[in-house]
Amino acid sequence: LLELRGIGKNFHTDDVETRALADIELSIGKGEFVSISGPSGSGKSTLLSILGLLDVPTQGEYRIDGQDTAKLDPTRRAVVRNKSIGFIFQAFNLIGDLTVEENVALPLTYRRNMPAAERKQRVAQALDAVNMSHRARHLPAQLSGGQQQRVAVARAVAGDPLILLADEPTGNLDSKNGDAVMELLEGLHANGATICMVTHNPDYARKATRVVELFDGRLAENGRS
Amino acid sequence: LLELRGIGKNFHTDDVETRALADIELSIGKGEFVSISGPSGSGKSTLLSILGLLDVPTQGEYRIDGQDTAKLDPTRRAVVRNKSIGFIFQAFNLIGDLTVEENVALPLTYRRNMPAAERKQRVAQALDAVNMSHRARHLPAQLSGGQQQRVAVARAVAGDPLILLADEPTGNLDSKNGDAVMELLEGLHANGATICMVTHNPDYARKATRVVELFDGRLAENGRS
Ligand SMILES: Nc1ncnc2c1ncn2[C@@H]1O[C@H](COP(=O)(O)OP(=O)(O)OP(=O)(O)O)[C@@H](O)[C@H]1O
Ligand SMILES: Nc1ncnc2c1ncn2[C@@H]1O[C@H](COP(=O)(O)OP(=O)(O)OP(=O)(O)O)[C@@H](O)[C@H]1O
Ligand SMILES: [Mg+2]
Ligand SMILES: [Mg+2]
């Protein structure tokens, strides 16, 4: 269970303070599929970064399974993140001097006790699921925008994460590839994963069990869809 | 007038050759608005890079206003590009250590005879048109994905280019911001600019005067829309 109480996030740049998030109250149950939408700059990626322990809130409290994440030391935060959270970044964030398969395998190398053979198999399966097996040995710079996005999706799902945070996972994709990515997410959800997905695509937002809208850093609607 | 005759583009990586484009025959008249769509990896960005003199074809001939672009030396290519072509990159390609307004002003500094006052005014107008004036002094890393995209659009249109090449200019935007970008492009078109836009969004593709479909590097359809 993910619980946000009174969460705010401010960024300071020179003389300007930007309130990216304010007074966010949100609980996400195990196995829920939540879709997050809202205008450009409304705080969606910031919310996902806090949920994924990639950033810390300026105000408020964030608990994972009842535990206050502010009390976790950096090592413990990394353990929780690598063990249970998969992240699909809006800007893909692939590592330029690693091949496609090395990028997908990287998060798995943080998992203790995973034999090399299992790692190899998971990488192959994940690349196959996004139709990118034929480019396993290429570098990110040799791929198109949509191909890079598909590799980013494969990297996030290869480890069967308990929690998947997806930031516009289909933004650069045509409908056929977009549908394939959604099927992958829905498959993970059917297996019990908790998913938070940012999307501007209304058809994909409808696949979620709940829709959350952000506007200027505040929650606009917390309804059932 | 942009004319592509038998254009092909191959990429070589280690032992693999990827045919990104093959046998492309395409003429684009002055003042046309052409939309380009097709699956991820089908060659759309490669086609735009060739049209924008950012890459050279492996086969075939590309003429701008009757002139064979293969005969242009690098300096002349840069002059033609900076004088007449605006480019909105799929990955934005903003320069990280320049502020938003410096990024938007950069292409204008290549134009001879443009007084500083005019440059400043064009920058302010372009940022205003994409609702980003309030972030003029921030750096790209301090912006959301959609905000960076809007700055990339402002940079491409500030100089009122004769030819605008837009690679999924609304991919990271909500519908309100997406519509604002499209209005900007339609305004340029109304003033006589030639536009080639890659998009996965069928509503926006319909705004074009012609739709071109790419599939595995080949033109599938060259119809009127
Ligand atoms: N530098 C490169 N080296 C090797 N292959 C490349 C390179 N750039 C592009 N390609 C390949 O050329 C093909 C066409 O790429 P392109 O970027 O034009 O696709 P696209 O239609 O824009 O796709 P998307 O919708 O995913 O952005 C792809 O298979 C891609 O992997
Ligand atoms: N490092 C930073 N420094 C300053 N401001 C920031 C920083 N990161 C984000 N912001 C600001 O915080 C606000 C929220 O950004 P966020 O990336 O969460 O938006 P978003 O909803 O994901 O938008 P988009 O749909 O454009 O991706 C924006 O106004 C943005 O400019
Ligand atoms: Mg975002
Ligand atoms: Mg592309």
Tab-separated table of N, CA, C and O in Angstrom, chain B residues 28 30-31 34 40 104 110 114 117 132 136 150 154 170 176 216 221-222:
chain	number	residue	atom	x	y	z
B	28	ILE	N	7.215	17.644	-52.719
B	28	ILE	CA	6.422	18.468	-51.814
B	28	ILE	C	6.449	19.889	-52.333
B	28	ILE	O	7.520	20.490	-52.460
B	30	LYS	N	5.647	24.052	-52.682
B	30	LYS	CA	5.730	25.207	-51.791
B	30	LYS	C	4.372	25.424	-51.130
B	30	LYS	O	3.343	25.358	-51.784
B	31	GLY	N	4.379	25.631	-49.844
B	31	GLY	CA	3.131	25.931	-49.145
B	31	GLY	C	2.271	24.722	-48.835
B	31	GLY	O	1.182	24.859	-48.293
B	34	VAL	N	2.204	18.599	-45.285
B	34	VAL	CA	2.212	17.143	-45.436
B	34	VAL	C	2.360	16.488	-44.065
B	34	VAL	O	3.227	16.878	-43.284
B	40	SER	N	6.437	2.646	-35.444
B	40	SER	CA	7.723	2.954	-34.832
B	40	SER	C	8.842	2.238	-35.592
B	40	SER	O	8.745	1.052	-35.852
B	104	VAL	N	15.914	29.454	-27.530
B	104	VAL	CA	14.992	29.911	-28.586
B	104	VAL	C	15.691	30.918	-29.491
B	104	VAL	O	15.473	30.963	-30.699
B	110	TYR	N	22.135	33.052	-36.184
B	110	TYR	CA	22.799	32.696	-37.451
B	110	TYR	C	22.296	33.543	-38.597
B	110	TYR	O	22.819	33.487	-39.696
B	114	MET	N	19.905	40.598	-38.511
B	114	MET	CA	18.748	40.739	-37.644
B	114	MET	C	19.161	41.503	-36.396
B	114	MET	O	19.989	41.022	-35.623
B	117	ALA	N	17.216	43.838	-31.127
B	117	ALA	CA	15.867	44.171	-30.633
B	117	ALA	C	14.823	43.280	-31.302
B	117	ALA	O	13.889	42.802	-30.654
B	132	MET	N	5.055	29.697	-22.392
B	132	MET	CA	6.250	29.410	-21.616
B	132	MET	C	7.062	30.646	-21.282
B	132	MET	O	8.219	30.555	-20.876
B	136	ALA	N	11.369	31.765	-18.988
B	136	ALA	CA	12.395	32.183	-19.952
B	136	ALA	C	13.806	32.023	-19.404
B	136	ALA	O	14.739	31.722	-20.137
B	150	ARG	N	7.531	22.206	-25.683
B	150	ARG	CA	6.974	23.502	-26.108
B	150	ARG	C	8.086	24.508	-26.407
B	150	ARG	O	7.976	25.315	-27.317
B	154	ALA	N	8.889	26.507	-29.900
B	154	ALA	CA	9.125	27.958	-29.979
B	154	ALA	C	10.424	28.244	-30.722
B	154	ALA	O	10.493	29.150	-31.569
B	170	THR	N	3.656	17.113	-30.737
B	170	THR	CA	2.713	17.137	-29.613
B	170	THR	C	2.768	15.842	-28.800
B	170	THR	O	1.925	15.615	-27.951
B	176	LYS	N	-4.906	20.245	-24.594
B	176	LYS	CA	-4.986	21.713	-24.652
B	176	LYS	C	-3.680	22.300	-25.215
B	176	LYS	O	-3.688	23.117	-26.129
B	216	ASP	N	8.162	0.148	-42.998
B	216	ASP	CA	9.460	-0.492	-43.234
B	216	ASP	C	10.308	0.245	-44.254
B	216	ASP	O	10.909	-0.342	-45.144
B	221	GLU	N	1.483	5.029	-49.047
B	221	GLU	CA	0.332	5.716	-49.638
B	221	GLU	C	0.702	7.159	-49.835
B	221	GLU	O	1.400	7.734	-49.017
B	222	ASN	N	0.228	7.723	-50.907
B	222	ASN	CA	0.658	9.089	-51.180
B	222	ASN	C	-0.559	9.915	-51.539
B	222	ASN	O	-0.548	10.732	-52.415
